[in-house]
Amino acid sequence: MLLVTVVCLGLLVATTLIHYEVLRGLSIVPPMVRIQPRAKLILVIITAFLAHVVEILLYAVALYSLIHLPGLGSLQEAESFSMATSLYFSAETYTSLGYGDVVPTGAVRLLAGAEALNGLLLIGWSASYAYIAMERFWKGEEP
């Protein structure tokens, strides 16, 4: 359980840093690019989406690695467990979609809970940033 807790904290820090740097870059680059405000907003959305994909991938790799260690738990679909299952579960958990078709057992349940909370925070951060970007880009747009 201690290992899973340390991994959760490490992922929280890593995903926060990734998100911070991506949004920081989006604060610098789009204003310098001479494209339409709508295109700038599309750039913001696609870049934020890609940041979320990287963060989901980090959680999936961590889950996949932890499940291969004895005694830390598994996913309900143990017979067909693969990196693809781990990635699917991670995306489902990060977005708080929660179909429930793949269920963690053991200590890795803590990772699932931490990922859901972290995903909600980062998605909210992206939504807030996108709103701020829209306001900023629209103010420069000619009516």
PDB file of C-alpha atoms in Angstrom:
ATOM      1  CA  MET A   1       0.000   0.000   0.000  1.00  0.00           C
ATOM      2  CA  LEU A   2       2.907   2.356   0.706  1.00  0.00           C
ATOM      3  CA  LEU A   3       4.252   1.858  -2.825  1.00  0.00           C
ATOM      4  CA  VAL A   4       0.852   2.677  -4.332  1.00  0.00           C
ATOM      5  CA  THR A   5       0.621   5.818  -2.171  1.00  0.00           C
ATOM      6  CA  VAL A   6       4.069   6.966  -3.299  1.00  0.00           C
ATOM      7  CA  VAL A   7       3.153   6.301  -6.940  1.00  0.00           C
ATOM      8  CA  CYS A   8      -0.093   8.280  -6.488  1.00  0.00           C
ATOM      9  CA  LEU A   9       1.799  11.263  -5.098  1.00  0.00           C
ATOM     10  CA  GLY A  10       4.413  11.027  -7.851  1.00  0.00           C
ATOM     11  CA  LEU A  11       1.732  10.956 -10.534  1.00  0.00           C
ATOM     12  CA  LEU A  12      -0.078  13.879  -8.934  1.00  0.00           C
ATOM     13  CA  VAL A  13       3.100  15.951  -9.063  1.00  0.00           C
ATOM     14  CA  ALA A  14       4.050  14.788 -12.578  1.00  0.00           C
ATOM     15  CA  THR A  15       0.630  15.428 -14.115  1.00  0.00           C
ATOM     16  CA  THR A  16       0.348  18.823 -12.426  1.00  0.00           C
ATOM     17  CA  LEU A  17       3.759  19.836 -13.773  1.00  0.00           C
ATOM     18  CA  ILE A  18       2.898  18.595 -17.263  1.00  0.00           C
ATOM     19  CA  HIS A  19      -0.366  20.507 -17.218  1.00  0.00           C
ATOM     20  CA  TYR A  20       1.243  23.649 -15.856  1.00  0.00           C
ATOM     21  CA  GLU A  21       3.936  23.641 -18.537  1.00  0.00           C
ATOM     22  CA  VAL A  22       1.462  22.973 -21.344  1.00  0.00           C
ATOM     23  CA  LEU A  23      -0.855  25.773 -20.225  1.00  0.00           C
ATOM     24  CA  ARG A  24       2.119  28.069 -19.675  1.00  0.00           C
ATOM     25  CA  GLY A  25       3.243  27.354 -23.233  1.00  0.00           C
ATOM     26  CA  LEU A  26      -0.272  28.087 -24.452  1.00  0.00           C
ATOM     27  CA  SER A  27      -0.083  31.460 -22.723  1.00  0.00           C
ATOM     28  CA  ILE A  28       3.061  32.308 -24.690  1.00  0.00           C
ATOM     29  CA  VAL A  29       2.707  30.768 -28.159  1.00  0.00           C
ATOM     30  CA  PRO A  30      -0.849  31.494 -29.451  1.00  0.00           C
ATOM     31  CA  PRO A  31      -0.694  35.258 -28.841  1.00  0.00           C
ATOM     32  CA  MET A  32       2.499  35.365 -30.940  1.00  0.00           C
ATOM     33  CA  VAL A  33       1.019  33.338 -33.813  1.00  0.00           C
ATOM     34  CA  ARG A  34      -0.746  35.404 -36.442  1.00  0.00           C
ATOM     35  CA  ILE A  35      -3.848  33.289 -37.025  1.00  0.00           C
ATOM     36  CA  GLN A  36      -7.561  33.849 -36.519  1.00  0.00           C
ATOM     37  CA  PRO A  37      -8.833  33.812 -32.915  1.00  0.00           C
ATOM     38  CA  ARG A  38     -10.946  30.743 -33.676  1.00  0.00           C
ATOM     39  CA  ALA A  39      -7.848  28.885 -34.850  1.00  0.00           C
ATOM     40  CA  LYS A  40      -6.025  29.932 -31.689  1.00  0.00           C
ATOM     41  CA  LEU A  41      -8.834  28.494 -29.604  1.00  0.00           C
ATOM     42  CA  ILE A  42      -8.702  25.243 -31.565  1.00  0.00           C
ATOM     43  CA  LEU A  43      -4.952  25.148 -30.887  1.00  0.00           C
ATOM     44  CA  VAL A  44      -5.642  25.591 -27.157  1.00  0.00           C
ATOM     45  CA  ILE A  45      -8.255  22.802 -27.102  1.00  0.00           C
ATOM     46  CA  ILE A  46      -6.159  20.318 -29.089  1.00  0.00           C
ATOM     47  CA  THR A  47      -3.051  20.996 -27.019  1.00  0.00           C
ATOM     48  CA  ALA A  48      -4.938  20.649 -23.735  1.00  0.00           C
ATOM     49  CA  PHE A  49      -6.488  17.424 -25.027  1.00  0.00           C
ATOM     50  CA  LEU A  50      -3.045  16.049 -25.875  1.00  0.00           C
ATOM     51  CA  ALA A  51      -1.819  16.963 -22.390  1.00  0.00           C
ATOM     52  CA  HIS A  52      -4.696  14.951 -20.930  1.00  0.00           C
ATOM     53  CA  VAL A  53      -3.818  12.010 -23.178  1.00  0.00           C
ATOM     54  CA  VAL A  54      -0.224  12.056 -21.903  1.00  0.00           C
ATOM     55  CA  GLU A  55      -1.453  12.219 -18.309  1.00  0.00           C
ATOM     56  CA  ILE A  56      -3.853   9.306 -18.872  1.00  0.00           C
ATOM     57  CA  LEU A  57      -0.993   7.354 -20.424  1.00  0.00           C
ATOM     58  CA  LEU A  58       1.165   7.969 -17.335  1.00  0.00           C
ATOM     59  CA  TYR A  59      -1.563   6.585 -15.091  1.00  0.00           C
ATOM     60  CA  ALA A  60      -2.056   3.607 -17.413  1.00  0.00           C
ATOM     61  CA  VAL A  61       1.657   2.742 -17.343  1.00  0.00           C
ATOM     62  CA  ALA A  62       1.710   3.059 -13.556  1.00  0.00           C
ATOM     63  CA  LEU A  63      -1.360   0.834 -13.208  1.00  0.00           C
ATOM     64  CA  TYR A  64       0.024  -1.730 -15.632  1.00  0.00           C
ATOM     65  CA  SER A  65       3.328  -1.799 -13.744  1.00  0.00           C
ATOM     66  CA  LEU A  66       1.772  -2.010 -10.285  1.00  0.00           C
ATOM     67  CA  ILE A  67      -0.555  -4.844 -11.233  1.00  0.00           C
ATOM     68  CA  HIS A  68       2.422  -6.894 -12.354  1.00  0.00           C
ATOM     69  CA  LEU A  69       3.879  -6.656  -8.837  1.00  0.00           C
ATOM     70  CA  PRO A  70       2.575  -9.350  -6.487  1.00  0.00           C
ATOM     71  CA  GLY A  71       0.042  -8.407  -3.849  1.00  0.00           C
ATOM     72  CA  LEU A  72      -0.918  -4.943  -5.083  1.00  0.00           C
ATOM     73  CA  GLY A  73      -4.163  -5.922  -6.769  1.00  0.00           C
ATOM     74  CA  SER A  74      -5.545  -6.479 -10.205  1.00  0.00           C
ATOM     75  CA  LEU A  75      -8.256  -5.471 -12.596  1.00  0.00           C
ATOM     76  CA  GLN A  76     -11.391  -7.574 -12.753  1.00  0.00           C
ATOM     77  CA  GLU A  77     -10.535  -8.700 -16.294  1.00  0.00           C
ATOM     78  CA  ALA A  78      -7.382 -10.512 -15.128  1.00  0.00           C
ATOM     79  CA  GLU A  79      -7.479 -13.079 -17.950  1.00  0.00           C
ATOM     80  CA  SER A  80      -7.409 -10.450 -20.699  1.00  0.00           C
ATOM     81  CA  PHE A  81      -5.322  -7.867 -18.872  1.00  0.00           C
ATOM     82  CA  SER A  82      -3.084  -5.899 -21.207  1.00  0.00           C
ATOM     83  CA  MET A  83      -1.712  -2.418 -21.638  1.00  0.00           C
ATOM     84  CA  ALA A  84      -4.795  -1.655 -23.741  1.00  0.00           C
ATOM     85  CA  THR A  85      -7.063  -2.635 -20.834  1.00  0.00           C
ATOM     86  CA  SER A  86      -4.977  -0.498 -18.513  1.00  0.00           C
ATOM     87  CA  LEU A  87      -5.208   2.458 -20.911  1.00  0.00           C
ATOM     88  CA  TYR A  88      -8.968   2.027 -21.282  1.00  0.00           C
ATOM     89  CA  PHE A  89      -9.437   1.841 -17.514  1.00  0.00           C
ATOM     90  CA  SER A  90      -7.208   4.867 -17.008  1.00  0.00           C
ATOM     91  CA  ALA A  91      -9.130   6.992 -19.527  1.00  0.00           C
ATOM     92  CA  GLU A  92     -12.416   5.892 -18.014  1.00  0.00           C
ATOM     93  CA  THR A  93     -11.209   6.726 -14.495  1.00  0.00           C
ATOM     94  CA  TYR A  94      -9.422  10.011 -15.332  1.00  0.00           C
ATOM     95  CA  THR A  95     -12.582  11.375 -16.928  1.00  0.00           C
ATOM     96  CA  SER A  96     -14.772   9.967 -14.128  1.00  0.00           C
ATOM     97  CA  LEU A  97     -16.846   8.204 -16.764  1.00  0.00           C
ATOM     98  CA  GLY A  98     -16.940   5.017 -14.695  1.00  0.00           C
ATOM     99  CA  TYR A  99     -18.627   2.391 -16.835  1.00  0.00           C
ATOM    100  CA  GLY A 100     -17.735  -0.204 -14.225  1.00  0.00           C
ATOM    101  CA  ASP A 101     -16.889  -2.939 -16.706  1.00  0.00           C
ATOM    102  CA  VAL A 102     -13.269  -3.022 -15.477  1.00  0.00           C
ATOM    103  CA  VAL A 103     -12.925  -2.877 -11.692  1.00  0.00           C
ATOM    104  CA  PRO A 104      -9.699  -2.644  -9.664  1.00  0.00           C
ATOM    105  CA  THR A 105      -9.101  -4.819  -6.626  1.00  0.00           C
ATOM    106  CA  GLY A 106      -6.542  -4.527  -3.877  1.00  0.00           C
ATOM    107  CA  ALA A 107      -4.251  -1.592  -3.245  1.00  0.00           C
ATOM    108  CA  VAL A 108      -4.478  -0.281  -6.820  1.00  0.00           C
ATOM    109  CA  ARG A 109      -7.979   0.936  -5.951  1.00  0.00           C
ATOM    110  CA  LEU A 110      -6.222   3.863  -4.274  1.00  0.00           C
ATOM    111  CA  LEU A 111      -4.575   4.717  -7.591  1.00  0.00           C
ATOM    112  CA  ALA A 112      -7.988   4.685  -9.298  1.00  0.00           C
ATOM    113  CA  GLY A 113      -9.439   7.065  -6.733  1.00  0.00           C
ATOM    114  CA  ALA A 114      -6.465   9.406  -6.929  1.00  0.00           C
ATOM    115  CA  GLU A 115      -6.612   9.390 -10.723  1.00  0.00           C
ATOM    116  CA  ALA A 116     -10.309  10.297 -10.743  1.00  0.00           C
ATOM    117  CA  LEU A 117      -9.747  13.235  -8.402  1.00  0.00           C
ATOM    118  CA  ASN A 118      -6.644  14.362 -10.281  1.00  0.00           C
ATOM    119  CA  GLY A 119      -8.459  14.069 -13.616  1.00  0.00           C
ATOM    120  CA  LEU A 120     -11.361  16.180 -12.368  1.00  0.00           C
ATOM    121  CA  LEU A 121      -8.974  18.887 -11.190  1.00  0.00           C
ATOM    122  CA  LEU A 122      -6.950  18.929 -14.404  1.00  0.00           C
ATOM    123  CA  ILE A 123     -10.011  18.854 -16.649  1.00  0.00           C
ATOM    124  CA  GLY A 124     -11.454  21.739 -14.653  1.00  0.00           C
ATOM    125  CA  TRP A 125      -8.167  23.587 -15.001  1.00  0.00           C
ATOM    126  CA  SER A 126      -8.260  23.079 -18.774  1.00  0.00           C
ATOM    127  CA  ALA A 127     -11.870  24.249 -18.981  1.00  0.00           C
ATOM    128  CA  SER A 128     -11.055  27.359 -16.960  1.00  0.00           C
ATOM    129  CA  TYR A 129      -8.025  28.083 -19.123  1.00  0.00           C
ATOM    130  CA  ALA A 130     -10.040  27.603 -22.335  1.00  0.00           C
ATOM    131  CA  TYR A 131     -12.618  30.096 -21.088  1.00  0.00           C
ATOM    132  CA  ILE A 132      -9.915  32.639 -20.254  1.00  0.00           C
ATOM    133  CA  ALA A 133      -8.303  32.062 -23.665  1.00  0.00           C
ATOM    134  CA  MET A 134     -11.646  32.612 -25.411  1.00  0.00           C
ATOM    135  CA  GLU A 135     -12.125  35.906 -23.639  1.00  0.00           C
ATOM    136  CA  ARG A 136      -8.596  37.006 -24.474  1.00  0.00           C
ATOM    137  CA  PHE A 137      -8.761  35.979 -28.139  1.00  0.00           C
ATOM    138  CA  TRP A 138     -12.264  37.402 -28.671  1.00  0.00           C
ATOM    139  CA  LYS A 139     -11.291  40.802 -27.325  1.00  0.00           C
ATOM    140  CA  GLY A 140      -8.737  41.087 -30.121  1.00  0.00           C
ATOM    141  CA  GLU A 141     -11.233  39.954 -32.770  1.00  0.00           C
ATOM    142  CA  GLU A 142     -12.859  42.559 -34.995  1.00  0.00           C
ATOM    143  CA  PRO A 143     -16.681  42.524 -34.784  1.00  0.00           C
TER     144      PRO A 143
END
